[in-house]
mmCIF file of C-alpha atoms in Angstrom:
data_model
loop_
_atom_site.group_PDB
_atom_site.id
_atom_site.type_symbol
_atom_site.label_atom_id
_atom_site.label_comp_id
_atom_site.label_asym_id
_atom_site.label_seq_id
_atom_site.Cartn_x
_atom_site.Cartn_y
_atom_site.Cartn_z
ATOM 1 C CA MET X 1 -0.724 -34.728 36.796
ATOM 2 C CA SER X 2 2.143 -32.999 38.561
ATOM 3 C CA GLU X 3 1.877 -29.442 39.834
ATOM 4 C CA GLU X 4 4.500 -28.299 37.307
ATOM 5 C CA LYS X 5 2.378 -29.508 34.380
ATOM 6 C CA GLN X 6 -0.876 -27.872 35.483
ATOM 7 C CA PHE X 7 -2.192 -24.745 33.832
ATOM 8 C CA SER X 8 -2.760 -22.870 37.077
ATOM 9 C CA ARG X 9 -5.145 -20.028 37.820
ATOM 10 C CA ARG X 10 -2.161 -17.743 38.345
ATOM 11 C CA ASP X 11 -0.777 -18.674 34.913
ATOM 12 C CA PHE X 12 -4.195 -18.032 33.395
ATOM 13 C CA LEU X 13 -4.431 -14.565 34.940
ATOM 14 C CA LYS X 14 -0.896 -13.737 33.845
ATOM 15 C CA THR X 15 -1.642 -14.871 30.300
ATOM 16 C CA THR X 16 -4.951 -13.033 29.972
ATOM 17 C CA GLY X 17 -3.275 -9.930 31.311
ATOM 18 C CA VAL X 18 -0.678 -10.140 28.578
ATOM 19 C CA ALA X 19 -3.401 -10.804 26.017
ATOM 20 C CA THR X 20 -5.328 -7.732 27.147
ATOM 21 C CA GLY X 21 -2.245 -5.647 26.547
ATOM 22 C CA GLY X 22 -1.949 -7.260 23.139
ATOM 23 C CA ILE X 23 -5.492 -6.232 22.241
ATOM 24 C CA ILE X 24 -4.742 -2.630 23.191
ATOM 25 C CA GLY X 25 -1.665 -2.784 20.978
ATOM 26 C CA GLY X 26 -3.629 -4.277 18.103
ATOM 27 C CA SER X 27 -2.393 -7.858 18.353
ATOM 28 C CA LEU X 28 -4.033 -10.513 20.488
ATOM 29 C CA LEU X 29 -1.780 -13.160 18.974
ATOM 30 C CA GLY X 30 1.289 -11.175 19.912
ATOM 31 C CA GLY X 31 0.295 -11.309 23.563
ATOM 32 C CA LEU X 32 0.095 -15.100 23.557
ATOM 33 C CA ILE X 33 3.169 -15.996 21.530
ATOM 34 C CA GLY X 34 5.828 -17.610 23.649
ATOM 35 C CA PHE X 35 3.577 -18.836 26.468
ATOM 36 C CA ASN X 36 4.226 -22.442 27.370
ATOM 37 C CA LEU X 37 1.065 -24.289 28.369
ATOM 38 C CA ASP X 38 3.197 -26.676 30.406
ATOM 39 C CA GLY X 39 3.601 -23.872 32.885
ATOM 40 C CA ASP X 40 7.021 -22.538 31.917
ATOM 41 C CA SER X 41 6.047 -19.020 30.887
ATOM 42 C CA ASN X 42 9.406 -17.496 31.769
ATOM 43 C CA ASN X 43 11.523 -19.257 29.171
ATOM 44 C CA LYS X 44 13.121 -16.939 26.669
ATOM 45 C CA SER X 45 13.704 -18.072 23.121
ATOM 46 C CA LYS X 46 17.088 -17.931 21.526
ATOM 47 C CA ASP X 47 15.677 -15.325 19.175
ATOM 48 C CA SER X 48 15.306 -12.826 22.002
ATOM 49 C CA GLY X 49 19.017 -12.922 22.601
ATOM 50 C CA ASP X 50 19.658 -12.500 18.909
ATOM 51 C CA ASN X 51 17.391 -9.457 18.820
ATOM 52 C CA GLU X 52 19.220 -7.878 21.715
ATOM 53 C CA GLY X 53 22.493 -8.363 19.928
ATOM 54 C CA ASN X 54 20.945 -6.862 16.830
ATOM 55 C CA GLY X 55 20.187 -3.535 18.412
ATOM 56 C CA GLY X 56 16.585 -4.446 19.278
ATOM 57 C CA GLN X 57 15.635 -5.031 15.672
ATOM 58 C CA ASP X 58 12.240 -6.656 15.334
ATOM 59 C CA GLU X 59 11.217 -9.478 13.024
ATOM 60 C CA HIS X 60 10.048 -7.097 10.306
ATOM 61 C CA GLY X 61 13.419 -5.421 9.959
ATOM 62 C CA GLY X 62 12.469 -2.338 11.973
ATOM 63 C CA HIS X 63 13.136 -1.188 15.503
ATOM 64 C CA GLY X 64 10.739 -0.687 18.374
ATOM 65 C CA GLY X 65 9.608 2.842 19.051
ATOM 66 C CA GLY X 66 8.874 3.697 15.425
ATOM 67 C CA GLY X 67 12.481 4.390 14.424
ATOM 68 C CA SER X 68 12.774 2.273 11.294
ATOM 69 C CA PHE X 69 10.482 -0.227 9.630
ATOM 70 C CA ASP X 70 10.437 -2.135 6.375
ATOM 71 C CA VAL X 71 8.119 -4.788 4.969
ATOM 72 C CA PRO X 72 10.276 -7.230 3.005
ATOM 73 C CA ASP X 73 10.049 -6.783 -0.753
ATOM 74 C CA ARG X 74 7.936 -9.327 -2.572
ATOM 75 C CA GLY X 75 7.618 -10.526 -6.103
ATOM 76 C CA ARG X 76 4.998 -8.990 -8.359
ATOM 77 C CA ILE X 77 1.642 -10.723 -8.644
ATOM 78 C CA PHE X 78 -0.269 -8.816 -11.327
ATOM 79 C CA PHE X 79 2.418 -7.092 -13.396
ATOM 80 C CA GLU X 80 4.259 -10.019 -14.963
ATOM 81 C CA ASN X 81 5.795 -7.905 -17.726
ATOM 82 C CA ASP X 82 8.790 -5.753 -16.716
ATOM 83 C CA SER X 83 7.925 -3.120 -19.309
ATOM 84 C CA ASP X 84 4.379 -2.740 -17.959
ATOM 85 C CA PHE X 85 5.673 -2.385 -14.414
ATOM 86 C CA ALA X 86 8.317 0.160 -15.421
ATOM 87 C CA THR X 87 5.614 2.172 -17.213
ATOM 88 C CA ILE X 88 3.276 2.272 -14.232
ATOM 89 C CA GLU X 89 6.143 3.116 -11.876
ATOM 90 C CA ALA X 90 7.228 6.009 -14.090
ATOM 91 C CA ALA X 91 3.676 7.350 -14.393
ATOM 92 C CA MET X 92 3.138 7.170 -10.634
ATOM 93 C CA GLU X 93 6.432 8.942 -10.007
ATOM 94 C CA ARG X 94 5.297 11.882 -12.140
ATOM 95 C CA ILE X 95 2.025 12.081 -10.201
ATOM 96 C CA PHE X 96 3.847 11.865 -6.853
ATOM 97 C CA PRO X 97 7.458 12.896 -7.536
ATOM 98 C CA GLU X 98 10.374 12.942 -5.142
ATOM 99 C CA THR X 99 10.973 16.397 -3.632
ATOM 100 C CA ASP X 100 13.024 17.905 -0.828
ATOM 101 C CA VAL X 101 10.089 17.053 1.450
ATOM 102 C CA GLY X 102 10.423 13.317 0.918
ATOM 103 C CA PRO X 103 10.527 10.352 -1.489
ATOM 104 C CA GLY X 104 8.331 9.863 -4.519
ATOM 105 C CA ALA X 105 5.927 7.111 -5.492
ATOM 106 C CA LYS X 106 8.650 4.809 -6.814
ATOM 107 C CA GLU X 107 10.718 4.813 -3.637
ATOM 108 C CA LEU X 108 7.550 4.500 -1.544
ATOM 109 C CA GLY X 109 6.607 1.327 -3.441
ATOM 110 C CA ALA X 110 3.271 2.655 -4.717
ATOM 111 C CA ALA X 111 3.439 0.424 -7.800
ATOM 112 C CA TYR X 112 3.815 -2.656 -5.579
ATOM 113 C CA PHE X 113 0.739 -1.542 -3.655
ATOM 114 C CA LEU X 114 -1.205 -1.298 -6.928
ATOM 115 C CA ASP X 115 0.153 -4.671 -8.037
ATOM 116 C CA GLY X 116 -1.373 -6.321 -4.981
ATOM 117 C CA GLN X 117 -4.669 -4.481 -5.360
ATOM 118 C CA LEU X 118 -5.119 -5.439 -9.005
ATOM 119 C CA ALA X 119 -4.376 -9.075 -8.200
ATOM 120 C CA GLY X 120 -7.210 -9.118 -5.652
ATOM 121 C CA ALA X 121 -10.872 -8.186 -5.305
ATOM 122 C CA TYR X 122 -10.272 -4.578 -6.361
ATOM 123 C CA GLY X 123 -8.747 -5.631 -9.670
ATOM 124 C CA PHE X 124 -11.505 -8.128 -10.434
ATOM 125 C CA ASN X 125 -14.373 -5.894 -9.220
ATOM 126 C CA SER X 126 -15.405 -8.929 -7.198
ATOM 127 C CA LYS X 127 -17.830 -7.059 -4.964
ATOM 128 C CA GLU X 128 -19.505 -4.968 -7.664
ATOM 129 C CA TYR X 129 -22.320 -5.541 -10.124
ATOM 130 C CA MET X 130 -20.671 -6.020 -13.517
ATOM 131 C CA GLN X 131 -23.577 -6.925 -15.836
ATOM 132 C CA GLY X 132 -24.991 -4.766 -18.628
ATOM 133 C CA PRO X 133 -26.329 -2.565 -19.998
ATOM 134 C CA PHE X 134 -23.273 -0.305 -20.138
ATOM 135 C CA TYR X 135 -23.485 3.397 -20.903
ATOM 136 C CA GLU X 136 -21.038 6.256 -20.740
ATOM 137 C CA GLY X 137 -21.205 7.443 -17.162
ATOM 138 C CA LEU X 138 -21.770 10.959 -15.900
ATOM 139 C CA PRO X 139 -19.011 12.727 -13.920
ATOM 140 C CA THR X 140 -21.083 12.202 -10.768
ATOM 141 C CA GLN X 141 -21.305 8.447 -11.310
ATOM 142 C CA GLY X 142 -18.832 5.799 -10.309
ATOM 143 C CA TYR X 143 -17.305 2.893 -12.196
ATOM 144 C CA GLN X 144 -19.307 2.138 -15.377
ATOM 145 C CA SER X 145 -17.014 0.009 -17.578
ATOM 146 C CA ASN X 146 -17.634 -3.584 -18.615
ATOM 147 C CA LEU X 147 -13.886 -4.144 -18.099
ATOM 148 C CA ASN X 148 -12.695 -5.022 -14.633
ATOM 149 C CA ARG X 149 -10.032 -2.723 -13.174
ATOM 150 C CA GLY X 150 -7.227 -5.130 -13.994
ATOM 151 C CA GLU X 151 -8.228 -5.092 -17.665
ATOM 152 C CA TYR X 152 -8.722 -1.319 -17.547
ATOM 153 C CA PHE X 153 -5.195 -0.789 -16.192
ATOM 154 C CA ARG X 154 -3.679 -3.119 -18.793
ATOM 155 C CA LEU X 155 -5.393 -1.110 -21.529
ATOM 156 C CA GLY X 156 -4.277 2.185 -19.961
ATOM 157 C CA ILE X 157 -0.660 1.048 -19.696
ATOM 158 C CA LYS X 158 -0.702 -0.097 -23.324
ATOM 159 C CA LYS X 159 -1.949 3.338 -24.381
ATOM 160 C CA LEU X 160 0.782 5.062 -22.312
ATOM 161 C CA GLN X 161 3.339 2.959 -24.139
ATOM 162 C CA ASP X 162 1.700 3.554 -27.537
ATOM 163 C CA GLU X 163 1.621 7.317 -27.026
ATOM 164 C CA ALA X 164 5.306 7.387 -26.066
ATOM 165 C CA GLN X 165 6.254 5.335 -29.120
ATOM 166 C CA ASP X 166 4.081 7.359 -31.527
ATOM 167 C CA ARG X 167 5.265 10.739 -30.258
ATOM 168 C CA PHE X 168 8.876 10.124 -29.269
ATOM 169 C CA GLU X 169 9.763 6.648 -30.604
ATOM 170 C CA GLU X 170 10.750 5.525 -27.121
ATOM 171 C CA SER X 171 9.198 3.617 -24.220
ATOM 172 C CA PHE X 172 7.281 5.674 -21.670
ATOM 173 C CA SER X 173 9.664 4.815 -18.839
ATOM 174 C CA ASN X 174 12.673 6.024 -20.859
ATOM 175 C CA ILE X 175 11.449 9.414 -22.099
ATOM 176 C CA ASP X 176 12.271 12.483 -20.033
ATOM 177 C CA GLU X 177 9.947 13.854 -17.371
ATOM 178 C CA ASP X 178 8.574 16.730 -19.453
ATOM 179 C CA LYS X 179 7.489 14.328 -22.161
ATOM 180 C CA GLN X 180 5.930 11.998 -19.612
ATOM 181 C CA ASP X 181 4.034 14.957 -18.157
ATOM 182 C CA GLU X 182 2.809 15.925 -21.627
ATOM 183 C CA ILE X 183 1.321 12.477 -22.174
ATOM 184 C CA LEU X 184 -0.175 12.250 -18.695
ATOM 185 C CA GLN X 185 -1.732 15.710 -19.070
ATOM 186 C CA ASP X 186 -3.481 14.558 -22.255
ATOM 187 C CA PHE X 187 -4.696 11.474 -20.400
ATOM 188 C CA GLN X 188 -6.079 13.641 -17.620
ATOM 189 C CA ASP X 189 -7.767 15.958 -20.138
ATOM 190 C CA ASP X 190 -9.335 12.907 -21.829
ATOM 191 C CA LYS X 191 -7.610 13.667 -25.139
ATOM 192 C CA VAL X 192 -6.187 10.184 -25.735
ATOM 193 C CA ASP X 193 -8.308 7.818 -27.792
ATOM 194 C CA PHE X 194 -8.407 4.369 -26.218
ATOM 195 C CA GLY X 195 -9.793 2.856 -29.428
ATOM 196 C CA VAL X 196 -12.862 1.493 -27.647
ATOM 197 C CA PRO X 197 -16.353 2.914 -26.974
ATOM 198 C CA LYS X 198 -16.367 5.553 -24.249
ATOM 199 C CA SER X 199 -18.714 3.327 -22.267
ATOM 200 C CA THR X 200 -15.828 0.842 -22.120
ATOM 201 C CA ALA X 201 -12.863 3.010 -21.170
ATOM 202 C CA THR X 202 -11.573 6.570 -21.368
ATOM 203 C CA SER X 203 -8.142 8.041 -20.762
ATOM 204 C CA GLY X 204 -9.570 10.555 -18.291
ATOM 205 C CA TYR X 205 -11.070 7.912 -16.057
ATOM 206 C CA PHE X 206 -7.911 5.817 -16.276
ATOM 207 C CA PHE X 207 -5.899 8.802 -15.054
ATOM 208 C CA THR X 208 -8.363 9.267 -12.175
ATOM 209 C CA MET X 209 -7.861 5.651 -11.077
ATOM 210 C CA LEU X 210 -4.088 5.914 -11.501
ATOM 211 C CA ARG X 211 -3.900 9.080 -9.407
ATOM 212 C CA SER X 212 -6.023 7.532 -6.641
ATOM 213 C CA ALA X 213 -3.904 4.380 -6.605
ATOM 214 C CA THR X 214 -0.738 6.476 -6.431
ATOM 215 C CA LEU X 215 -1.922 8.422 -3.384
ATOM 216 C CA GLU X 216 -3.198 5.264 -1.705
ATOM 217 C CA GLY X 217 0.133 3.553 -2.309
ATOM 218 C CA ALA X 218 2.017 6.508 -0.851
ATOM 219 C CA TYR X 219 -0.029 6.669 2.355
ATOM 220 C CA CYS X 220 -1.328 3.111 2.925
ATOM 221 C CA ASP X 221 -0.383 0.917 5.838
ATOM 222 C CA PRO X 222 3.051 -0.560 4.990
ATOM 223 C CA ILE X 223 1.647 -4.078 5.289
ATOM 224 C CA TYR X 224 0.195 -3.509 1.807
ATOM 225 C CA HIS X 225 3.696 -2.904 0.380
ATOM 226 C CA GLY X 226 3.346 0.823 -0.202
ATOM 227 C CA ASN X 227 4.440 3.667 2.100
ATOM 228 C CA ARG X 228 7.838 2.016 2.564
ATOM 229 C CA ASN X 229 9.448 2.629 5.926
ATOM 230 C CA MET X 230 6.346 4.748 6.699
ATOM 231 C CA GLU X 231 7.939 7.662 4.851
ATOM 232 C CA GLY X 232 4.554 8.798 3.546
ATOM 233 C CA TRP X 233 3.239 9.004 7.101
ATOM 234 C CA LYS X 234 6.356 10.828 8.234
ATOM 235 C CA MET X 235 5.853 13.496 5.572
ATOM 236 C CA LYS X 236 2.307 14.017 6.878
ATOM 237 C CA GLN X 237 3.401 13.688 10.527
ATOM 238 C CA PHE X 238 0.800 10.935 10.858
ATOM 239 C CA PRO X 239 1.534 8.750 13.909
ATOM 240 C CA GLY X 240 0.212 5.493 12.478
ATOM 241 C CA HIS X 241 -1.134 2.871 14.878
ATOM 242 C CA GLN X 242 -0.103 4.113 18.307
ATOM 243 C CA HIS X 243 -0.991 1.993 21.308
ATOM 244 C CA SER X 244 -2.139 5.004 23.281
ATOM 245 C CA TYR X 245 -2.030 8.810 23.408
ATOM 246 C CA LEU X 246 -2.478 9.094 27.173
ATOM 247 C CA ASP X 247 0.967 10.604 27.648
ATOM 248 C CA VAL X 248 0.384 13.456 25.177
ATOM 249 C CA ILE X 249 -3.386 13.958 25.026
ATOM 250 C CA ASP X 250 -3.320 16.849 27.495
ATOM 251 C CA ALA X 251 -0.327 18.591 25.932
ATOM 252 C CA ASP X 252 -0.876 22.186 24.829
ATOM 253 C CA GLU X 253 1.690 21.981 22.035
ATOM 254 C CA PHE X 254 1.801 19.791 18.927
ATOM 255 C CA LYS X 255 3.718 16.590 19.617
ATOM 256 C CA GLU X 256 5.735 14.860 16.938
ATOM 257 C CA ILE X 257 5.380 11.091 17.316
ATOM 258 C CA ASP X 258 7.329 8.481 15.399
ATOM 259 C CA PRO X 259 4.765 6.421 13.463
ATOM 260 C CA LEU X 260 4.074 2.770 14.198
ATOM 261 C CA PRO X 261 2.806 0.171 11.699
ATOM 262 C CA ASN X 262 -0.319 -1.888 12.239
ATOM 263 C CA PHE X 263 1.603 -4.929 13.491
ATOM 264 C CA SER X 264 4.191 -3.228 15.714
#
């Protein structure tokens, strides 16, 4: 084997050094991408030139240094019905509305976050005991329903739509904000009859789950399709997944740091 084709000790040290940096930054794979085991570790891909000509834009649509970041939009997985999705988006927006401080739940993509959660283990209660007997739970107890969360949310969305039709003869997503708030307040106060035993589902507990999902969608890591462009983190001045704080840890004053996503 020729010297050019050997994976030399020097190449190994160079590569493991890069990998170590990748671990610190949260991505071992990122430190190894682009290394040529034939020994040519200095070749640059054509993509690197394209990125330079694109203002340093990374593969996720954002820029290095935490300036701008977007996870590409995806299709819905759980909410197949447009009306259901519009209803949950509208309800989340009233729980976390847009203000002069920043965007609301809709712009942050909180409903897309919930869509992904309900399509996975959370929605199917995959890691929880789901056998009977079932009794109405106490306020201090956790999830007690024989429905999984996906079924619970479908029932809750149907009741949001039913209440809007019965009261205002219009879909929930199309009534004005005051009317939406009126319905959601009754849900929170557990005044809406779900038409099932209270051990199965209640409007109050549905509102609790909806509120939690809304906040999680607003502040989650953007990889989960909420917190678009890290705007939720920016409102909280949360720095995200920084590689290190060594340059500011001794500072006497508060330092504003542009947030970074988990896979920056």
